[in-house]
Amino acid sequence: MIKLENLEKTYHTDAGDVHALSNVSLTIPKGSVYGIVGASGAGKSTLIRSINLLEKPDAGKVFIDGENITLLSGKSLEQKRQKIGMIFQHFNLLKSKTVYENIAFPLKYRKEKPKEIEKRVDALLKLVDLEDKKGSYPSQLSGGQKQRVAIARALANDPNILLCDEATSALDPQTTASILTLLRNLNEKLGITVVLITHQMSVVKEICDRVAVVEAGQIVEEAQTYELFANPQKEITKRFVDTVFHNDDVERLLEQDDLQKRLSRGEEIWHLVFRGEGANHAYIAELIRKFYLDISVIYGSIEIIQNKPIGNLYVSIGGNDGCLRGALGYLRREGISTEPLLLKETEEAIG
Amino acid sequence: MKELLIRYLPNVFELQDYFLQSIKETAIMVLITGAIGLSLGVITGIILVVTDKGGLYENSTVHSLLGRVINVVRSIPFVILIALMVTFTRFLVGTAIGVKGAIVPMVVGVIPLASRLTEQALLETDPGVLEAGRSMGISRGYLIRHVMIPEALPGLIRAVVTCFISLIGLTAMAGSVGGGGIGSFAIRYGYNRYMEDVTIVCVLFLLILVSIIQSLGNRAADRLTH
Ligand SMILES: Nc1ncnc2c1ncn2[C@@H]1O[C@H](COP(=O)(O)OP(=O)(O)O)[C@@H](O)[C@H]1O
Ligand SMILES: [Mg+2]
């Protein structure tokens, strides 16, 4: 388990002070895949780098399995770091060394026997599926392959924790998916706690068990991944979640043209969010039948997050005021979050 | 062959023993000052880089002090440096003239260049690689020896080549003020006694030497670049 307590970090620059971390506390359960998401400059890197003390916090404590590692320095800190692997956005491989030598590097430092090193490196190469690239230099590899080498190297010391600083941000979507699958497998097979920071909500959606949202050096929201997507509390979380559902794009499109036309025809546009069981129920058919409404679907999507669906539906809806009000009440009672995107003036009271 | 030499390069032929002797002196000066000056220069260059902001041993006092000393020494013209150092040179090696006397100012003269070129080469390496090393719990000393230097090796070789070439230039200058070597030879005979063939042969010899060193260095650096 990783526990961060009241971390503070301020960078003093010529342009003024930057509070990269303010009062950050966080508990990362052992064996989980934990996501930290935030915009660029929010303080994510500073946060993850304080877990292995590459960045010394000005105040606060870092506990790993109950041990306060902020008290360590020199050799004992180095030994602790050997049990915390880390990978980076730009891979950070030694370009003067082959794939094999890169992975062997931390083992050589620990003066392992050559036979042992060879056995271990071969096993790691197999684990990351790169046996045929043993003698290649990093410059001869693709981005995804480089990150696999970096992962193998980070695992050489058999760490319990793997820190990933934007590990997939320099990769294309397909390669990102394969690296995420690899990380998931490492987590499940070897029980490694994976902490990953990213600005891409799609990465969080794919593999994280829990997520923390960072804004301006503070943790503003923390939840189980499904909960975060289903019930985002803070405005910034909603914006992040919307990027996965493409709600932001849909609303922009609607604002551009359709909305005015539909408004003049007396229609409304509702945004419905179905969670869990609700995503399987035939609510639209029910609304048409029970409330005599005209409904057409403008946009819909279903995302599976932690094996549970979340549906987003944009519908244009027309009918008499009483029926509309009844339908709105009914959906909300059923636990379907329903927001009229644009209200006719007379109906503003309903909300 | 012999007739040809006598016909076109009469003075060089006449002075061939001196010529060979001065080549030997130049070689000795370049090799000794190269060995001492480059070692000291490379070490200074490494200190400059690791004490820099964000470096492995960040220390702004050491960094700026060292940088200033280097800049001062670098800005002194070499001929003046020789004159400035006469007392020190005499104290250190017992004489301020000849090959022995030239070596001391040459070492001092090449250190600033060597350290700045080393600094440049080392700064080319990705700081992320050092960070990855630190994240693996590897000590800073080991990172300097096994990451910083090997990663910058092609650049370092180019730096060393540039230093050797400028050392050859320095020997010629040292020669002109009594230091011995090819420079001395060219001045004494080619310039003072108007033996043009001596001047030409000396220039040709230096040109060939410089281009051999340059191309050897380039080849080594290219081979090490992956
Ligand atoms: N070494 C540093 N010196 C000065 N400012 C820094 C340094 N590292 C980060 N910062 C600043 O701290 C803030 C947080 O940076 P960072 O943790 O890298 O954010 P993120 O990884 O979320 O993009 C940014 O405003 C950044 O400019
Ligand atoms: Mg970052």
XYZ file of C-alpha atoms and ligand atoms in Angstrom:
605
model
C 0.000 0.000 0.000
C 1.192 3.498 -0.822
C 0.087 6.301 1.425
C 0.767 9.954 0.773
C 0.161 12.352 3.626
C -0.201 16.112 3.232
C 2.424 16.494 0.523
C 3.528 20.018 -0.311
C 5.823 21.115 -3.099
C 6.600 24.596 -4.338
C 8.974 25.357 -7.184
C 10.680 28.711 -6.948
C 11.223 30.074 -10.434
C 12.199 33.430 -11.848
C 8.606 33.892 -12.937
C 7.389 33.322 -9.382
C 6.445 30.426 -7.124
C 4.563 27.421 -8.494
C 2.592 25.346 -6.013
C 2.944 22.018 -7.751
C 1.441 20.069 -4.835
C -0.706 21.452 -2.071
C -1.908 19.260 0.758
C -2.025 16.074 -1.281
C -3.130 12.982 0.591
C -3.828 9.720 -1.159
C -4.059 6.010 -0.412
C -3.243 3.563 -3.163
C -4.362 0.028 -2.336
C -1.864 -2.792 -2.764
C -2.327 -4.738 -5.986
C -4.519 -2.134 -7.656
C -4.167 -0.224 -10.887
C -4.464 3.362 -9.775
C -4.951 6.283 -12.130
C -4.083 9.914 -11.524
C -5.596 12.159 -14.133
C -5.289 15.880 -14.715
C -4.570 18.514 -17.316
C -1.033 19.322 -18.351
C 0.730 21.285 -15.621
C -1.682 20.092 -12.921
C 1.139 18.514 -10.915
C 0.786 14.849 -11.902
C 4.464 14.254 -12.615
C 5.489 15.991 -9.411
C 3.024 13.778 -7.550
C 4.171 10.461 -9.020
C 7.839 11.437 -8.694
C 7.351 12.063 -5.019
C 6.340 8.416 -4.551
C 9.945 7.314 -5.208
C 11.313 10.637 -3.950
C 12.852 11.626 -7.277
C 11.186 14.846 -6.185
C 11.562 15.572 -2.486
C 8.358 17.114 -1.138
C 8.817 20.254 0.970
C 6.526 18.770 3.588
C 4.433 15.657 4.133
C 5.157 11.959 4.298
C 5.282 9.045 1.892
C 4.557 5.613 3.346
C 5.209 2.401 1.467
C 3.823 -0.661 3.201
C 3.775 1.314 6.410
C 7.365 2.557 6.185
C 7.917 6.296 6.095
C 10.405 6.550 3.209
C 10.728 10.321 3.444
C 13.127 9.560 6.319
C 15.436 7.549 4.042
C 18.450 8.858 2.200
C 21.600 7.620 0.479
C 21.996 3.856 0.193
C 18.787 2.925 1.985
C 16.750 5.163 -0.324
C 18.497 3.607 -3.313
C 17.591 0.151 -2.065
C 13.977 1.192 -1.587
C 13.880 2.595 -5.131
C 15.026 -0.730 -6.525
C 11.663 -2.098 -5.432
C 9.745 0.697 -7.191
C 9.960 0.484 -10.970
C 9.245 3.499 -13.124
C 8.545 4.064 -16.816
C 8.338 7.337 -18.700
C 6.650 9.037 -21.624
C 9.873 9.128 -23.637
C 11.093 5.669 -22.564
C 14.506 6.953 -21.400
C 16.496 3.998 -22.720
C 20.288 3.995 -22.988
C 20.820 4.551 -26.672
C 24.430 3.362 -26.575
C 23.320 -0.034 -25.263
C 21.379 -2.891 -26.827
C 17.976 -4.061 -25.656
C 19.689 -6.835 -23.702
C 22.191 -4.462 -22.064
C 19.454 -1.998 -21.181
C 17.488 -4.631 -19.303
C 20.644 -6.069 -17.714
C 21.773 -2.622 -16.544
C 20.123 -2.573 -13.084
C 21.204 -6.192 -12.515
C 24.824 -5.443 -13.400
C 24.756 -2.574 -10.959
C 23.728 -5.004 -8.240
C 26.633 -7.261 -9.291
C 24.452 -10.267 -10.048
C 26.268 -13.247 -11.535
C 26.465 -13.175 -15.345
C 24.585 -16.488 -15.586
C 21.803 -15.168 -13.379
C 21.605 -11.934 -15.361
C 21.260 -13.805 -18.617
C 18.498 -16.005 -17.264
C 16.604 -13.063 -15.808
C 16.912 -10.888 -18.930
C 15.742 -13.722 -21.167
C 12.715 -14.266 -18.959
C 11.915 -10.538 -19.023
C 12.286 -10.402 -22.805
C 9.798 -13.213 -23.038
C 7.437 -11.472 -20.637
C 7.307 -8.347 -22.807
C 7.320 -10.372 -26.022
C 10.577 -9.018 -27.452
C 12.786 -12.118 -27.647
C 13.713 -11.349 -31.250
C 14.991 -7.841 -30.452
C 17.642 -8.837 -27.916
C 20.585 -7.418 -29.886
C 18.860 -4.362 -31.352
C 19.627 -0.790 -30.344
C 16.758 1.448 -29.158
C 16.992 3.537 -32.330
C 15.965 0.445 -34.302
C 12.731 -0.035 -32.343
C 9.214 1.395 -32.630
C 7.747 3.455 -29.796
C 5.741 0.528 -28.463
C 8.778 -1.756 -28.519
C 10.857 0.866 -26.712
C 8.244 1.091 -23.980
C 8.278 -2.699 -23.666
C 12.035 -2.631 -23.154
C 11.564 0.103 -20.547
C 8.959 -2.025 -18.780
C 11.274 -5.052 -18.791
C 14.091 -2.925 -17.381
C 11.800 -1.489 -14.699
C 10.807 -5.022 -13.710
C 14.380 -6.361 -13.563
C 14.668 -5.769 -9.829
C 11.339 -7.491 -9.146
C 9.549 -4.391 -7.867
C 6.207 -4.442 -6.038
C 5.213 -1.125 -7.514
C 5.365 0.212 -11.061
C 5.050 3.968 -11.592
C 4.034 5.080 -15.085
C 4.494 8.746 -15.994
C 2.403 9.304 -19.139
C 3.714 5.961 -20.373
C 1.379 5.823 -23.372
C 1.159 9.512 -24.251
C 3.741 9.261 -27.049
C 2.116 6.183 -28.600
C -0.623 5.706 -31.186
C -3.993 4.306 -30.003
C -3.300 0.728 -31.092
C 0.109 0.587 -29.411
C -1.370 2.285 -26.356
C -3.920 -0.499 -26.115
C -1.255 -3.199 -26.276
C 0.894 -1.519 -23.604
C -2.149 -1.109 -21.358
C -2.973 -4.785 -21.789
C 0.592 -5.650 -20.827
C 0.360 -3.475 -17.711
C -2.944 -5.085 -16.803
C -1.410 -8.538 -17.172
C 1.583 -7.629 -15.011
C -0.798 -6.375 -12.382
C -2.909 -9.519 -12.460
C -0.157 -12.113 -12.867
C 2.596 -10.632 -10.719
C 0.424 -8.669 -8.299
C 2.326 -5.462 -8.974
C 0.661 -2.249 -7.870
C 0.496 -0.006 -10.932
C 0.256 3.764 -10.495
C -0.241 5.588 -13.736
C -0.672 9.226 -14.485
C -2.219 10.426 -17.689
C -4.125 13.260 -19.251
C -6.111 10.767 -21.337
C -9.361 9.606 -19.807
C -9.473 6.701 -22.274
C -6.436 5.196 -20.519
C -8.150 5.455 -17.147
C -11.286 3.891 -18.558
C -9.307 0.977 -19.946
C -7.417 -0.292 -16.914
C -7.789 1.661 -13.686
C -9.514 0.338 -10.576
C -9.551 3.714 -8.876
C -8.877 7.250 -10.034
C -7.812 10.528 -8.500
C -8.357 13.803 -10.339
C -5.685 16.472 -9.901
C -6.239 20.145 -10.537
C -3.737 22.904 -9.746
C -1.736 20.703 -7.394
C -4.716 19.411 -5.455
C -6.692 16.201 -5.471
C -10.208 17.367 -6.209
C -11.946 14.022 -6.562
C -11.159 10.373 -5.885
C -13.354 7.360 -6.585
C -13.679 3.900 -8.000
C -13.383 4.194 -11.779
C -16.990 3.278 -12.587
C -18.302 5.657 -9.955
C -16.182 8.475 -11.307
C -17.518 7.994 -14.815
C -21.093 7.440 -13.691
C -21.304 10.224 -11.110
C -18.629 12.842 -11.665
C -18.920 15.418 -8.887
C -16.613 18.255 -9.873
C -16.835 20.364 -13.000
C -13.333 19.357 -14.116
C -14.138 15.667 -13.646
C -17.260 16.076 -15.762
C -15.176 17.637 -18.501
C -12.707 14.752 -18.410
C -15.478 12.161 -18.393
C -17.227 13.903 -21.288
C -14.160 13.382 -23.478
C -14.636 9.613 -23.293
C -18.341 9.752 -24.085
C -17.717 12.458 -26.716
C -20.439 14.482 -25.038
C -18.378 17.606 -25.470
C -18.276 17.086 -29.233
C -21.994 16.366 -29.464
C -22.933 19.459 -27.513
C -20.684 21.598 -29.636
C -22.292 20.226 -32.805
C -25.762 20.809 -31.432
C -24.947 24.351 -30.498
C -23.704 25.056 -33.986
C -26.876 24.428 -35.984
C -29.604 22.009 -34.973
C -30.577 23.583 -31.732
C -32.161 26.763 -33.056
C -34.181 24.871 -35.668
C -35.449 22.352 -33.165
C -36.277 25.078 -30.706
C -38.444 26.881 -33.196
C -40.293 23.615 -33.811
C -41.065 23.449 -30.086
C -38.824 20.487 -29.384
C -36.487 19.954 -26.485
C -33.208 18.163 -26.339
C -32.526 15.959 -23.371
C -29.286 14.352 -22.311
C -29.936 11.025 -20.568
C -27.290 9.019 -18.731
C -28.021 5.354 -18.020
C -25.940 3.466 -15.513
C -25.588 -0.213 -14.791
C -28.946 -1.985 -15.154
C -30.555 1.131 -16.569
C -28.529 0.790 -19.742
C -30.348 -2.434 -20.606
C -33.926 -1.246 -20.059
C -36.114 -0.067 -22.941
C -36.833 3.385 -21.533
C -37.337 5.147 -24.841
C -40.090 2.792 -25.950
C -41.698 3.215 -22.549
C -41.632 7.019 -22.759
C -43.301 6.952 -26.159
C -45.977 4.553 -24.969
C -46.699 6.032 -21.551
C -46.358 9.748 -22.189
C -47.325 10.006 -25.884
C -44.073 11.785 -26.792
C -42.292 12.125 -30.106
C -38.726 11.031 -29.529
C -35.863 10.760 -31.926
C -32.364 9.778 -30.970
C -29.725 12.292 -32.015
C -26.691 10.598 -30.586
C -26.059 7.619 -28.374
C -23.117 5.720 -26.993
C -22.431 2.907 -24.589
C -19.102 2.537 -22.847
C -18.208 -0.504 -20.792
C -16.247 0.554 -17.730
C -15.059 -2.028 -15.198
C -17.411 -4.484 -16.920
C -20.457 -2.298 -16.376
C -22.152 -0.223 -19.063
C -22.758 3.520 -19.032
C -25.069 4.795 -21.751
C -25.296 8.376 -22.977
C -28.236 9.390 -25.072
C -29.124 12.706 -26.670
C -32.760 12.770 -27.809
C -34.943 15.429 -29.256
C -38.304 15.204 -27.619
C -41.672 16.802 -28.377
C -45.140 16.611 -26.814
C -47.448 18.570 -24.566
C -46.004 20.250 -21.498
C -47.707 18.004 -18.979
C -46.404 14.869 -20.630
C -42.896 16.258 -20.849
C -42.925 17.115 -17.183
C -44.270 13.672 -16.324
C -41.578 11.971 -18.372
C -38.830 14.007 -16.748
C -40.066 13.100 -13.281
C -40.414 9.445 -14.210
C -36.851 9.172 -15.572
C -35.382 10.864 -12.555
C -37.287 8.592 -10.188
C -35.856 5.657 -12.127
C -32.352 6.980 -11.458
C -31.686 8.074 -15.026
C -29.890 11.383 -14.901
C -31.812 13.587 -17.287
C -30.910 17.092 -18.269
C -32.877 19.156 -20.755
C -30.162 20.761 -22.823
C -32.302 23.702 -23.758
C -35.522 24.646 -22.021
C -38.345 26.543 -23.585
C -38.835 29.735 -21.605
C -42.190 28.685 -20.184
C -40.787 25.484 -18.776
C -37.838 26.823 -16.928
C -39.586 26.106 -13.668
C -39.477 22.331 -14.195
C -35.725 21.744 -13.695
C 63.858 10.487 -55.725
C 66.804 11.905 -53.879
C 67.623 14.192 -56.830
C 64.066 15.391 -56.892
C 64.159 16.273 -53.199
C 67.459 18.097 -53.563
C 66.164 20.003 -56.536
C 62.810 21.141 -55.148
C 63.303 21.059 -51.372
C 67.021 21.792 -50.928
C 66.803 23.202 -47.420
C 64.483 20.525 -46.112
C 66.876 17.930 -47.430
C 69.784 19.668 -45.831
C 67.963 19.977 -42.514
C 66.231 16.612 -42.561
C 67.612 15.562 -39.189
C 66.347 18.755 -37.565
C 63.034 18.253 -39.315
C 62.602 14.727 -37.988
C 63.704 15.876 -34.545
C 61.122 18.665 -34.547
C 58.383 16.231 -35.579
C 59.367 14.095 -32.618
C 59.208 17.105 -30.327
C 55.800 18.095 -31.575
C 54.535 14.561 -31.110
C 55.874 14.463 -27.555
C 54.353 17.828 -26.685
C 50.958 16.962 -28.154
C 50.820 13.554 -26.515
C 51.950 14.668 -23.055
C 49.851 17.816 -22.924
C 46.992 15.888 -24.488
C 47.127 13.212 -21.817
C 47.369 15.637 -18.907
C 45.327 18.536 -20.258
C 42.485 16.434 -21.634
C 42.141 14.359 -18.467
C 41.934 17.496 -16.367
C 39.667 19.172 -18.922
C 37.260 16.258 -19.131
C 37.073 16.037 -15.340
C 36.391 19.768 -15.123
C 33.754 19.405 -17.818
C 32.030 16.627 -15.881
C 32.105 18.761 -12.728
C 30.543 21.624 -14.695
C 27.686 19.408 -15.863
C 26.883 17.607 -12.628
C 26.909 20.819 -10.591
C 24.622 22.546 -13.084
C 20.956 23.225 -12.265
C 19.120 19.910 -12.209
C 22.421 17.999 -12.262
C 23.323 14.960 -10.186
C 25.301 17.048 -7.701
C 23.619 20.422 -8.183
C 25.781 23.158 -6.624
C 25.459 26.639 -8.052
C 28.487 28.036 -6.159
C 30.927 25.497 -7.566
C 29.319 25.690 -10.988
C 29.504 29.445 -11.388
C 32.958 29.761 -9.824
C 34.407 27.092 -12.102
C 32.653 28.584 -15.115
C 34.111 31.989 -14.394
C 37.692 30.711 -13.961
C 37.428 28.809 -17.233
C 36.136 31.850 -19.072
C 38.967 34.015 -17.762
C 41.708 31.558 -18.752
C 40.041 31.038 -22.084
C 40.029 34.720 -22.877
C 43.807 35.073 -22.451
C 45.638 34.786 -25.791
C 48.009 31.814 -25.678
C 51.183 33.772 -26.347
C 50.378 36.028 -23.400
C 49.532 33.006 -21.268
C 53.037 31.644 -21.899
C 54.549 34.921 -20.769
C 52.252 35.178 -17.760
C 53.178 31.694 -16.624
C 56.955 31.907 -16.952
C 57.621 31.983 -13.201
C 55.163 29.216 -12.461
C 56.512 27.084 -15.304
C 60.069 27.533 -14.121
C 59.010 26.597 -10.597
C 57.191 23.491 -11.802
C 59.582 22.004 -14.375
C 62.781 23.995 -13.829
C 62.774 25.783 -17.172
C 60.450 27.958 -19.191
C 61.870 27.161 -22.613
C 62.133 24.166 -24.852
C 59.720 21.249 -24.966
C 59.579 20.954 -21.178
C 58.824 24.630 -20.742
C 56.085 24.573 -23.383
C 54.159 21.723 -21.830
C 52.964 23.617 -18.741
C 51.279 26.576 -20.479
C 49.918 24.219 -23.133
C 48.185 22.114 -20.484
C 46.717 25.227 -18.897
C 45.767 26.537 -22.310
C 43.869 23.428 -23.381
C 41.933 22.778 -20.162
C 39.280 25.498 -20.709
C 38.632 24.322 -24.251
C 38.532 20.666 -23.228
C 36.168 21.326 -20.349
C 33.746 23.441 -22.383
C 33.701 20.877 -25.209
C 33.177 18.070 -22.690
C 30.381 20.054 -21.090
C 28.696 20.529 -24.463
C 28.986 16.846 -25.324
C 27.592 15.738 -21.968
C 24.709 18.204 -22.120
C 23.567 16.546 -25.336
C 22.596 13.406 -23.421
C 19.001 13.022 -22.374
C 18.544 13.920 -18.688
C 15.626 11.477 -18.698
C 18.067 8.580 -18.958
C 19.823 9.681 -15.772
C 16.459 10.068 -14.124
C 15.529 6.531 -15.134
C 18.804 5.379 -13.588
C 18.055 7.171 -10.347
C 14.556 5.665 -10.312
C 16.212 2.219 -10.406
C 18.150 3.065 -7.264
C 21.512 3.415 -8.979
C 24.135 5.604 -7.308
C 25.169 8.904 -8.847
C 28.822 7.946 -9.269
C 27.846 4.813 -11.172
C 25.507 6.844 -13.360
C 28.320 9.237 -14.299
C 30.625 6.369 -15.258
C 28.116 4.000 -16.849
C 25.447 6.263 -18.287
C 26.616 9.828 -18.711
C 29.990 9.097 -20.306
C 29.062 6.109 -22.516
C 25.919 7.883 -23.757
C 27.979 10.944 -24.724
C 30.934 8.996 -26.107
C 30.570 9.993 -29.784
C 30.383 13.651 -28.773
C 33.282 13.234 -26.362
C 35.461 11.718 -29.070
C 34.708 14.672 -31.326
C 35.630 16.978 -28.437
C 38.933 15.174 -27.900
C 39.744 15.418 -31.610
C 39.067 19.143 -31.615
C 41.334 19.523 -28.576
C 44.193 17.589 -30.199
C 43.953 19.694 -33.306
C 44.048 22.878 -31.325
C 46.992 21.468 -29.326
C 48.917 21.078 -32.555
C 48.201 24.729 -33.179
C 49.415 25.575 -29.688
C 52.689 23.648 -30.181
C 53.374 25.704 -33.264
C 52.773 28.859 -31.296
C 54.833 27.624 -28.361
C 57.539 26.891 -30.891
C 57.596 30.454 -32.052
C 58.565 31.575 -28.563
C 61.268 28.969 -28.097
C 59.271 25.859 -27.367
C 60.740 23.528 -29.941
C 58.810 21.343 -32.381
C 57.590 21.973 -35.904
C 56.631 25.562 -35.117
C 60.113 26.330 -33.901
C 61.606 24.716 -36.979
C 59.387 26.642 -39.370
C 60.099 29.973 -37.667
C 63.841 29.471 -37.324
C 64.486 28.363 -40.874
C 61.445 29.046 -42.979
C 60.700 32.525 -41.670
C 63.972 33.910 -40.274
C 66.168 32.524 -43.022
C 63.680 32.790 -45.869
C 63.774 29.049 -46.633
C 60.382 28.902 -48.288
C 60.484 25.159 -48.929
C 60.772 24.581 -45.168
C 57.669 26.653 -44.493
C 55.712 24.852 -47.182
C 56.725 21.381 -45.991
C 55.880 22.283 -42.388
C 52.442 23.560 -43.393
C 51.772 20.491 -45.526
C 52.886 18.202 -42.736
C 50.551 19.881 -40.203
C 47.663 19.830 -42.680
C 48.040 16.112 -43.277
C 48.410 15.398 -39.561
C 45.272 17.370 -38.710
C 43.176 15.703 -41.382
C 44.313 12.230 -40.347
C 43.352 12.891 -36.720
C 40.063 14.429 -37.805
C 39.043 11.532 -40.001
C 40.090 8.892 -37.463
C 38.027 10.679 -34.831
C 35.013 11.001 -37.090
C 35.151 7.348 -37.979
C 35.328 6.295 -34.330
C 32.472 8.610 -33.372
C 30.273 7.391 -36.224
C 30.886 3.792 -35.350
C 29.741 4.442 -31.775
C 26.548 6.240 -32.800
C 23.571 3.909 -32.804
N 11.755 21.512 -11.920
C 10.774 22.427 -11.973
N 11.052 23.737 -11.799
C 10.078 24.661 -11.832
N 8.783 24.406 -12.047
C 8.419 23.127 -12.239
C 9.407 22.071 -12.221
N 8.764 20.899 -12.440
C 7.455 21.209 -12.597
N 7.243 22.537 -12.482
C 5.935 23.235 -12.544
O 5.060 22.609 -11.632
C 3.769 22.463 -12.189
C 3.393 20.989 -12.211
O 4.238 20.308 -13.129
P 4.087 18.770 -13.434
O 4.033 18.017 -12.164
O 5.138 18.407 -14.395
O 2.658 18.717 -14.143
P 1.999 17.613 -15.081
O 2.856 16.387 -15.028
O 0.643 17.417 -14.532
O 1.954 18.184 -16.454
C 3.832 23.082 -13.569
O 3.332 24.382 -13.477
C 5.290 23.078 -13.909
O 5.595 24.167 -14.748
Mg 3.905 15.366 -16.595
